[in-house]
XYZ file of C-alpha atoms in Angstrom:
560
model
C 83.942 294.884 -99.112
C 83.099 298.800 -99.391
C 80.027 299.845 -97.292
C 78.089 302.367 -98.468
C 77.966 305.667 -96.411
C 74.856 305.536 -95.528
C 74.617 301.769 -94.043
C 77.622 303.108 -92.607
C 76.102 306.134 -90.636
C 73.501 303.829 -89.706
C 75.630 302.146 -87.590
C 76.983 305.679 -86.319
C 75.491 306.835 -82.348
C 74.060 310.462 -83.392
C 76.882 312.211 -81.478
C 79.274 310.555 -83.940
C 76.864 311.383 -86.553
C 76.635 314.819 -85.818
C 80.487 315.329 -85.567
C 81.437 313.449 -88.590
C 78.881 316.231 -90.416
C 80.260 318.908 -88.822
C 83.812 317.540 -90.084
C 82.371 317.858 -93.362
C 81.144 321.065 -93.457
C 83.960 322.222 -92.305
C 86.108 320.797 -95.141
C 83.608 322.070 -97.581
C 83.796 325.555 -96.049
C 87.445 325.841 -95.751
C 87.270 324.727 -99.470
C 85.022 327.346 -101.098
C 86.771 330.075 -99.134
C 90.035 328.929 -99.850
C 88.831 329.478 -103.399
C 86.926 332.806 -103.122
C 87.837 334.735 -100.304
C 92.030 334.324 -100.821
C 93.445 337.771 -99.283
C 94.210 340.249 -102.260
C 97.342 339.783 -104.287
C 98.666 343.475 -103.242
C 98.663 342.324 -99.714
C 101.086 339.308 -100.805
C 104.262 340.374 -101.833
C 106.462 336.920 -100.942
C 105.416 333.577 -100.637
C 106.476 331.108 -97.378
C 106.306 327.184 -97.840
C 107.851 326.004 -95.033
C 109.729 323.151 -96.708
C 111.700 321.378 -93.754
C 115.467 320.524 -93.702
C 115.779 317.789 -96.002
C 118.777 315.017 -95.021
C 120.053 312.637 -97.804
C 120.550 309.884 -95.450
C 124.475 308.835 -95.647
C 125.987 312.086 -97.053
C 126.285 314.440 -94.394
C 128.506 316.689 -96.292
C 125.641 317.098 -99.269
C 125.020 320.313 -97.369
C 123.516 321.852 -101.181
C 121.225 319.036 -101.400
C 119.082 319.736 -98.558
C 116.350 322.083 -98.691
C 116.508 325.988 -96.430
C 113.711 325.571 -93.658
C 111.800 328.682 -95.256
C 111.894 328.601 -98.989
C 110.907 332.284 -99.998
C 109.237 332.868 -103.387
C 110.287 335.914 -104.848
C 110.836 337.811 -108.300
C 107.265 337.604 -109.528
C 105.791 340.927 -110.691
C 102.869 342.145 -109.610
C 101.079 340.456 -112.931
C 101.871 337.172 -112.175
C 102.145 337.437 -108.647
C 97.946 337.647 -108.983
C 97.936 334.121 -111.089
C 100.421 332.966 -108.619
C 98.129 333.890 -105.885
C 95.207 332.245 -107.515
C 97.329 329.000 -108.610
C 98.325 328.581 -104.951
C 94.239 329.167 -104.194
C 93.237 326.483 -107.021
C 95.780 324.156 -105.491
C 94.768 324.734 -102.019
C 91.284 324.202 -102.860
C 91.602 320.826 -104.670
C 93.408 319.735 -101.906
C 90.903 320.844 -99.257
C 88.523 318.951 -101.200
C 90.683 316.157 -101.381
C 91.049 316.199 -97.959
C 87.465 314.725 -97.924
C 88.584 311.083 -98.162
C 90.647 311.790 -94.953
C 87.256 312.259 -93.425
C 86.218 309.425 -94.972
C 89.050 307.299 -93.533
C 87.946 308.588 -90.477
C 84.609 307.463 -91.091
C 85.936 304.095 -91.974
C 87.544 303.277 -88.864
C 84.155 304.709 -86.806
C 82.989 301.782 -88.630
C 85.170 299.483 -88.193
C 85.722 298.222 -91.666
C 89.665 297.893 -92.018
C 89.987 297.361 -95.682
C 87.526 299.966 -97.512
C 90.245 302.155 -98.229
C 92.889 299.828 -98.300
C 94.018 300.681 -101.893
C 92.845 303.253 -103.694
C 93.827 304.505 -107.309
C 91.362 307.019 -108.608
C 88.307 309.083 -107.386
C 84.940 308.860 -108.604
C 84.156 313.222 -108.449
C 81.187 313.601 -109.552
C 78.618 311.134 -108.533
C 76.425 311.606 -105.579
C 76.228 310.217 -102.883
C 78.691 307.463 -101.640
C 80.431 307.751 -105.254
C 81.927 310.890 -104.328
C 84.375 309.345 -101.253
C 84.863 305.622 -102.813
C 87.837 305.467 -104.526
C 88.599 301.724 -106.624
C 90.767 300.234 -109.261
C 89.161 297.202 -110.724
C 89.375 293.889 -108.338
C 92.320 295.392 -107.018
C 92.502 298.235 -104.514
C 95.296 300.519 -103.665
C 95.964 303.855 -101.768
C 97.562 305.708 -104.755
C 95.000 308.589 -104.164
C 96.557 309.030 -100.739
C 100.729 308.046 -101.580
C 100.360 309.776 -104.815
C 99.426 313.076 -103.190
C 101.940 313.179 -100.453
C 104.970 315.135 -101.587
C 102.438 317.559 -103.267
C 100.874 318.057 -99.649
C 104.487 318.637 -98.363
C 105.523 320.716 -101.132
C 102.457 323.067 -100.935
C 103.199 322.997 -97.170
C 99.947 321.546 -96.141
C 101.296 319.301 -93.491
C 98.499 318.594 -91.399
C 97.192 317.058 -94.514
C 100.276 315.380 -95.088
C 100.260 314.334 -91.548
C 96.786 312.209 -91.925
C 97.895 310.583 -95.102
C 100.932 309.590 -92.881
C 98.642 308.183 -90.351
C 96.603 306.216 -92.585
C 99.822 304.877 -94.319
C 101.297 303.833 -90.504
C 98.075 302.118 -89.386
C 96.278 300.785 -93.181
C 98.501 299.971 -95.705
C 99.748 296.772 -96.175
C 100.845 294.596 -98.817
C 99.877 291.404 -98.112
C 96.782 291.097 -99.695
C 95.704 289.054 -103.118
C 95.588 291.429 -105.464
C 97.390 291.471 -108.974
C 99.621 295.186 -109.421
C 100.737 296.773 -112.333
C 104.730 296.330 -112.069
C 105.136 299.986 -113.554
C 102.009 301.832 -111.612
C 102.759 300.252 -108.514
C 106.390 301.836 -108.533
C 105.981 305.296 -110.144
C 103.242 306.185 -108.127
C 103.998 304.029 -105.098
C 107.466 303.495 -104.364
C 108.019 306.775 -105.961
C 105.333 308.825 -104.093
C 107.142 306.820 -100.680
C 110.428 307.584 -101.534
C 110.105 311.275 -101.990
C 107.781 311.468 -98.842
C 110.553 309.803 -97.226
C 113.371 312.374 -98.337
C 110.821 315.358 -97.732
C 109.997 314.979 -94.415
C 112.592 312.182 -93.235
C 109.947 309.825 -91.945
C 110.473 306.074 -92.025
C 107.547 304.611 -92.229
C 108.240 305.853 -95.881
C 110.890 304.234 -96.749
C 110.036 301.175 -94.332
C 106.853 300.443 -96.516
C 108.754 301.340 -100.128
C 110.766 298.623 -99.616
C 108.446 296.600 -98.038
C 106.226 296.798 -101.761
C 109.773 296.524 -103.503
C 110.360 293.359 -101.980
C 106.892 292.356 -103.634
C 107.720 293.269 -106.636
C 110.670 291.496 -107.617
C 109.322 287.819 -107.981
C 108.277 289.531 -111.145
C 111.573 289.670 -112.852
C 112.041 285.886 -112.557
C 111.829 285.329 -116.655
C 113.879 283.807 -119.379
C 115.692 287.073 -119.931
C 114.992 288.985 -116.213
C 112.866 291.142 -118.446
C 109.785 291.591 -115.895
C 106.161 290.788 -116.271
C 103.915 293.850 -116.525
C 101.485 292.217 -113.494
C 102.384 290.217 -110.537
C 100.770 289.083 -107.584
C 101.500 290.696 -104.251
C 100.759 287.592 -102.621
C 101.423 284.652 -104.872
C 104.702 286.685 -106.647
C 102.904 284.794 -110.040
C 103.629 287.712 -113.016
C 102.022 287.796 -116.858
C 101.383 290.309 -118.978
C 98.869 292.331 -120.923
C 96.632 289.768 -122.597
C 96.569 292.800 -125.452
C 100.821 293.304 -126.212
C 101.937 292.197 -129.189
C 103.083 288.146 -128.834
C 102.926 288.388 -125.104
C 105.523 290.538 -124.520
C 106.622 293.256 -122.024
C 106.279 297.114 -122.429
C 108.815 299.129 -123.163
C 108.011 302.083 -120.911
C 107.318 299.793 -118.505
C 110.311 297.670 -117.913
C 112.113 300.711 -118.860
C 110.910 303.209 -116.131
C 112.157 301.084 -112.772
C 115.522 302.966 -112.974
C 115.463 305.823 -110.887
C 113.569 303.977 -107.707
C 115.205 300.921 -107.833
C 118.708 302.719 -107.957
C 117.240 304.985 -104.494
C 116.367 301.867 -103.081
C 119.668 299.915 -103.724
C 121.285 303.314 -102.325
C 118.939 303.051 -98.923
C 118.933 299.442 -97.941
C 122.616 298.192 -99.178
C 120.504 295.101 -100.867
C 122.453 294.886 -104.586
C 119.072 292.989 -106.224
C 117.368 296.477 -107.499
C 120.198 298.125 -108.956
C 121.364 294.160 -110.849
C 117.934 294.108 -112.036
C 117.563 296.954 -113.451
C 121.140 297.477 -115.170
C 120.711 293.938 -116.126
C 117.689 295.306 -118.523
C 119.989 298.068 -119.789
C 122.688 295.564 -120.842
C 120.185 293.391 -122.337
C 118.823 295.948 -124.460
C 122.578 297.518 -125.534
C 123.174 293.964 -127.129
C 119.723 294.144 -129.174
C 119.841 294.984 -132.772
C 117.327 297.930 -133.231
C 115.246 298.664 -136.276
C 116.980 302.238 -137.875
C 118.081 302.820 -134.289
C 114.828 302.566 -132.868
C 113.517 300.960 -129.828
C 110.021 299.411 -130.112
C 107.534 299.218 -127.853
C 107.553 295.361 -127.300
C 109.655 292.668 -125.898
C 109.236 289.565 -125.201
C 110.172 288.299 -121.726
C 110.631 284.416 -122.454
C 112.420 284.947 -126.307
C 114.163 288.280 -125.741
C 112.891 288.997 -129.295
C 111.181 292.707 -130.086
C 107.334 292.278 -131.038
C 105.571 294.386 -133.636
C 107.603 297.141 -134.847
C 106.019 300.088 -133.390
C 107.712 302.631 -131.584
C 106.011 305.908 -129.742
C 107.553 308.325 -127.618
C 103.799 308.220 -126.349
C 102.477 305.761 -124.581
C 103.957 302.599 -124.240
C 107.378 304.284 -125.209
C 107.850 307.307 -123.306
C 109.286 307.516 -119.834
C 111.860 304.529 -121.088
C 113.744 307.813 -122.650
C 112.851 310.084 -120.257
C 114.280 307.663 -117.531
C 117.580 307.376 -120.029
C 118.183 311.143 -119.440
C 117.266 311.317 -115.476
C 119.712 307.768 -114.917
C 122.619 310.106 -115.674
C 121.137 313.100 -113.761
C 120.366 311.120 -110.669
C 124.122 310.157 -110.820
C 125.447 313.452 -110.667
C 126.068 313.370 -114.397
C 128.342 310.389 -113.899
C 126.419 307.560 -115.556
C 127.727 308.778 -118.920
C 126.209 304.585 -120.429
C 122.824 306.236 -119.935
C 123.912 309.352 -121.212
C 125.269 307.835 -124.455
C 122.287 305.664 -124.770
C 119.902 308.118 -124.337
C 121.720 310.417 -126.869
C 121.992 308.000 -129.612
C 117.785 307.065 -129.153
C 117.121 311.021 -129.247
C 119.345 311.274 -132.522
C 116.963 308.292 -134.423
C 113.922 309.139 -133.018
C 114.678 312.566 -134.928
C 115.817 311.225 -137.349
C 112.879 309.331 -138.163
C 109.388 310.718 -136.015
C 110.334 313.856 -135.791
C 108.438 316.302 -138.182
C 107.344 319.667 -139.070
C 103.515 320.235 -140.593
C 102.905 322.166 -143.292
C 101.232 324.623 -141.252
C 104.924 324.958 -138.995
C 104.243 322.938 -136.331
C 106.778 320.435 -135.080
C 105.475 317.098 -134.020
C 106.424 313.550 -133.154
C 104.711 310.831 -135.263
C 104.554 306.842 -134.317
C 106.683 304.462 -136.279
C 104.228 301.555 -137.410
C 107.017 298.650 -139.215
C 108.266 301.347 -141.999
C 105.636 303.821 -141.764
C 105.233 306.899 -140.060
C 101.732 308.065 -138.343
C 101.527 311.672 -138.404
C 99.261 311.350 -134.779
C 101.494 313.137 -131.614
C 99.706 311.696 -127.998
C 98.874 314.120 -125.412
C 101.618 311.687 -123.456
C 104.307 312.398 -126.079
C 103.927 316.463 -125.037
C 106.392 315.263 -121.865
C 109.081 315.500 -124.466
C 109.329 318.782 -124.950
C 110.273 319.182 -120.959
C 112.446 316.513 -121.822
C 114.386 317.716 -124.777
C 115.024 320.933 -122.394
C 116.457 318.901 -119.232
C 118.627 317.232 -121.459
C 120.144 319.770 -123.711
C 123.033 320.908 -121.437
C 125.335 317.573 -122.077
C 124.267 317.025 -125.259
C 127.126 316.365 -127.844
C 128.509 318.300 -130.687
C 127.144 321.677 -129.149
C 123.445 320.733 -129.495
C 122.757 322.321 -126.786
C 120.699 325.315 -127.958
C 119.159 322.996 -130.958
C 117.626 320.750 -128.028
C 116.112 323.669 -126.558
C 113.986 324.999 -129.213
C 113.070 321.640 -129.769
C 111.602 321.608 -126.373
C 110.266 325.361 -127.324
C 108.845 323.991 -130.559
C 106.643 320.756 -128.844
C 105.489 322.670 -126.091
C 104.106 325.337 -128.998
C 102.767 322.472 -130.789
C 100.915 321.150 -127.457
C 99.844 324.176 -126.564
C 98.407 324.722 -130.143
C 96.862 321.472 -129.306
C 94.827 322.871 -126.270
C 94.455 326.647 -128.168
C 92.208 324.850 -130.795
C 89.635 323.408 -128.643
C 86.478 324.589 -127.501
C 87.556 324.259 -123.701
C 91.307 325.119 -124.082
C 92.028 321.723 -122.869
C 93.924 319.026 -124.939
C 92.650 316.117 -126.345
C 94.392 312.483 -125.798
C 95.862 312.603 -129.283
C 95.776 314.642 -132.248
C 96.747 314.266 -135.976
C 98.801 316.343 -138.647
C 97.334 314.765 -141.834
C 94.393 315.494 -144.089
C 94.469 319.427 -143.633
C 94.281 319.030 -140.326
C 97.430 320.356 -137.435
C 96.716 319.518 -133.997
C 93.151 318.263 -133.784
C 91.653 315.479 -132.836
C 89.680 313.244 -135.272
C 88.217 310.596 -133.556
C 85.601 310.673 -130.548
C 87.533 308.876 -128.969
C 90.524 310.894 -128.983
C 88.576 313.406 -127.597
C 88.873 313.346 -124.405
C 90.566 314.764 -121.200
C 91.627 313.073 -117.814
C 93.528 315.859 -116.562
C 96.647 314.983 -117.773
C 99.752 316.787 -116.708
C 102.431 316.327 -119.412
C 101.629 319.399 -121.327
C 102.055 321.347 -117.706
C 105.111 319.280 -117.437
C 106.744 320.796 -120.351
C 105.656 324.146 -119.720
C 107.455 324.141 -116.134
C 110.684 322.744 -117.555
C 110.346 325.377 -120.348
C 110.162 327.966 -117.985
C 113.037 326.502 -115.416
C 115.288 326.999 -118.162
C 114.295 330.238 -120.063
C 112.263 332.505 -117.868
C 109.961 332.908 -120.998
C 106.880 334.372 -119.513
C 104.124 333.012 -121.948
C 104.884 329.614 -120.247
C 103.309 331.120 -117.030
C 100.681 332.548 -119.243
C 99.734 329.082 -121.238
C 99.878 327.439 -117.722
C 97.531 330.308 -116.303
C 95.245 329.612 -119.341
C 95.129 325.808 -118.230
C 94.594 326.535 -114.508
C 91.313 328.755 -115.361
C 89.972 325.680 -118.157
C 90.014 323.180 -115.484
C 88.874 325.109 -113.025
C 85.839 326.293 -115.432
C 84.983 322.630 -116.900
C 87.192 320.051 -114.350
C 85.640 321.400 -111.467
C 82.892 319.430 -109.553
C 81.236 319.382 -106.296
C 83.560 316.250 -104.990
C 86.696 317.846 -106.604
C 88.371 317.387 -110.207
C 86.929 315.208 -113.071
C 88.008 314.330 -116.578
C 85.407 315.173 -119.695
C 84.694 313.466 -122.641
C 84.738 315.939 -125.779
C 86.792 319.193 -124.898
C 85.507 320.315 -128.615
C 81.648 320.487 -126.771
C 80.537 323.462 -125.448
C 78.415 321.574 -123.416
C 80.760 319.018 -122.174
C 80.085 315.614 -120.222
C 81.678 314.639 -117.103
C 84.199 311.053 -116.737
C 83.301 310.764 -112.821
C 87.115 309.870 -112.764
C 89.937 312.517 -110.682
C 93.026 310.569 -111.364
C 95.391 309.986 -108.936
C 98.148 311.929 -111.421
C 95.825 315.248 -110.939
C 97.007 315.635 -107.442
C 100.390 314.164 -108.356
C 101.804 315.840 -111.500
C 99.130 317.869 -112.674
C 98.885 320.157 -109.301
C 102.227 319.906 -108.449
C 103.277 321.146 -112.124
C 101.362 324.164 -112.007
C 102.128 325.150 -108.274
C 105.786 324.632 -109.295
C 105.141 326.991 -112.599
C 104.498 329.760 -110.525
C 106.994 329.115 -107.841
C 110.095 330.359 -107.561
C 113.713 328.471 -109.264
C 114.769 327.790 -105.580
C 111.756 325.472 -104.783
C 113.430 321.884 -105.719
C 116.446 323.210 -107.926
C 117.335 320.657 -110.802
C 121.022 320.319 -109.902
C 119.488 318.920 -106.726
C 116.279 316.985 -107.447
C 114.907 314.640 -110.520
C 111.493 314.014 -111.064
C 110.312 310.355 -111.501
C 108.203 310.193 -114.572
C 105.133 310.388 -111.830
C 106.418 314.019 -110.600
C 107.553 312.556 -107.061
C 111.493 314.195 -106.787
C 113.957 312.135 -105.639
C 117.630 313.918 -104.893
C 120.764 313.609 -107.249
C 123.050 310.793 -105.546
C 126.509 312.633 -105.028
C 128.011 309.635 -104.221
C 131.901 310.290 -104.964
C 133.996 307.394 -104.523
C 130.666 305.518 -102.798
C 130.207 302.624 -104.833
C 126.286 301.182 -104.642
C 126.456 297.626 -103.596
C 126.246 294.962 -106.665
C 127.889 297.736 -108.996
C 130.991 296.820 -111.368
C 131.989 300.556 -111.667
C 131.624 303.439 -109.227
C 127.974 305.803 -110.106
């Protein structure tokens, strides 16, 4: 049960009182000069994050794989050195703020209640009073708050930060508890966020509790067709799925975005079952007849038939390609079956969602059985990131075509943020009617702090040094800070068309995740987690390429 913090402090003795306050105002301090008193830009002309050897456990001779032990930042003129400066201020303030629920894991154990922050998932901002430190996810609670932010802690090198989420990790979370998961949450933001903790700073308890929640999951891939549930039960291992999907079947982004982890974790522990279960989905799929090429969103586990015919490279659709394209990067470009497959779905879903307004705006519609809805998700703006990674390998030369793709959806998302009253995007907008990248429903409105816009942005500037990427990002570091920014942290808002806009109470775990790391990465230098190195899971959390040579991953027919 989660005590309030004041029946907590009741129970305090007024020593312990008085120093858990003065923790706080210390935080709080630290925060708003962090913010406001950052030394001048002229004073700073390179950039030290202290990223720590990095080992890829079994391949000593993957000397280019590991990280220097002083990553410099350098080549950033004086002009976007100052953003740079204040991006690195913005990111170290959130995270001093955020650094509140460590105090409030602190104040847990003072009182000697073991499971109030057992798991947490997203932070209620706003609120006063207790609502400001209790962080909850329905009936079920889980640390993502505190996993999810790890590798951004690192990365930032704010490692006495990262050393108390450590802590709490070591002594608080545990798995065995009743509580049904999301099958997809549970290992983007968990297993990933461990993983990539674990190959940052070479800590087991990472890994040790990644495959301890691994081991939980699985029980959900015991269906007809070894399809997985989209729930199970941590305890019980009992799976279903959304009560909402078409004919009760499985999502497509969902069963299709276990890849990269499960691979890792095949690769760390030697057991075969993660890497069989999830090729098993990818052969399952290649035998599938597929409407015009397309993949829809639903399947059902029990039938292995599709559901409704509706496809998105939005939600419900979109990391499924995006994990495609990072299968065959993770291998060191030798998984050429994802390649292929990801190749031929890029080729239909042009084919057939991708458009151009009349105004000149490319977009990518929804395919609703034989129609096309001109409405692009603030989710399907990942693609444009996307479309870059992949265009080196693409076939027949594509190579530069891909690219301005990529350049052409991230002008189209950014249009999307340009033509609101807050510069910040809305969840979806439409291309219909007379009207290019707007919102038309209230309830399309809104803004949670999403990062996939950021997301493209960074990958457009990775590969072509264009310098209004750092400028759009700059533009969507001072919205948030200007209408995101509340007295507990970050929150969403409800109409980014109002001037006078209302708060969500809600700072998403993906904030600190993605959103943050995004942005800090924007303005970082090319050296800070190379590509030919590192993949991002579709939750930001890098994981390194597998050079694996003639090392064949147990339970494999042919060599990755």
């Amino acid at each position: 049960m989660i005590v309030s913090e004041n029946v907590c402090l009741s129970t305090l003795r007024l020593s312990e009182k008085f120093i858990l306050l003065l923790i706080l105002s210390a935080f709080i301090t630290l925060c708003f000069g962090a913010f406001f008193f950052l030394p001048d830009n002229s004073k700073h002309k390179r950039f030290d994050f202290g990223l720590e050897d990095v080992l890829i456990p079994h391949i000593e001779s993957e000397k280019e794989a590991r990280h220097s032990s002083r990553q410099v930042i350098h080549g950033v003129g004086a002009h976007d050195e100052h953003r740079h400066s204040h991006s690195v201020a913005f990111g170290l303030f959130s995270f001093l703020c955020s650094a509140l629920y460590i105090a409030c894991i602190r104040l847990a154990r003072l009182c000697n209640y073991k499971f109030v922050y057992f798991l947490i998932t997203v932070v209620h901002m706003y609120s006063v009073n207790v609502n400001i430190y209790i962080l909850s996810a329905g009936s079920s609670q889980m640390g993502a708050t505190i996993v999810d932010a790890l590798d951004t802690l690192y990365i930032m090198g704010l490692h006495d930060e990262f050393k108390d989420g450590q802590e709490w990790i070591e002594q608080n979370l545990d798995f065995s508890v009743n509580a049904e998961v999301s099958v997809f949450e549970v290992n983007i933001r968990f297993i990933g966020g461990l993983l990539a903790a674990y190959y940052l700073s070479g800590q087991e308890v990472f890994k040790v509790k990644a495959v301890q929640l691994a081991e939980k999951l699985l029980p959900a891939f015991n269906t007809p067709t070894g399809i997985p549930w989209a729930m199970v039960n941590l305890k019980s291992g009992v799976g279903r799925n959304w009560g909402w999907a078409s004919a009760g079947s499985s999502i497509l982004a969902e069963f299709g975005t276990l890849h990269m982890e499960f691979v890792h974790l095949t690769y760390l522990t030697g057991n075969p079952a993660y890497y069989q279960k999830v090729m098993h989905i990818r052969k399952l799929l290649a035998k599938m007849d597929r409407p015009n090429g397309l993949y829809p969103n639903y399947l059902n586990p029990r039938t292995g038939r599709w559901g409704q015919h509706h496809t998105s490279v939005g939600g419900l659709g979109d990391s499924f390609y995006e994990y495609l394209l990072k299968a065959w990067l993770m291998s060191d470009k030798t998984d050429t079956e994802a390649r292929k497959t990801y190749d031929d779905a890029i080729e239909a879903i042009e084919r057939h969602l991708i458009r151009k307004s009349n105004g000149g705006l490319t977009f990518i519609g929804e395919w609703k059985n034989g129609h096309l809805e001109r409405k692009m998700g603030h989710l399907t703006c990942f693609a444009g990131g996307m479309f870059a990674l992949g265009a080196d390998g693409s076939p027949d030369d594509k190579a530069g075509h891909y690219l301005q793709l990529g350049a052409e959806i991230a002008h189209t998302c950014h249009e999307s943020y340009d033509r609101t009253v807050l510069k910040l995007g809305p969840e979806a907008f439409k291309f219909d009617s007379g009207l290019e990248a707007v919102a038309v429903r209230q309830n399309e409105k809104y803004y949670i702090l999403r990062p996939e816009v950021i997301e493209t942005y960074w990958y457009m500037w990775r590969f072509t040094h264009d310098p209004k990427y750092r400028q759009w990002g700059w533009e969507a570091v001072q919205a948030i800070d200007k209408y995101c920014r509340v007295s507990g942290g970050f929150s969403g808002v409800k109409d980014v068309y109002s001037s006078n806009p209302t708060y969500d109470d809600v700072q998403q775990s993906f904030f600190l995740a993605e959103t943050l790391k995004y942005l800090y990465l924007l303005f970082s230098s090319d050296e800070l987690l190379p590509l030919e190195n590192w993949v991002f899971n579709t939750e930001a959390h890098p994981l390194p390429v597998l050079h694996l040579g003639n090392i064949t991953l147990p339970g494999s027919e042919t060599q990755q």
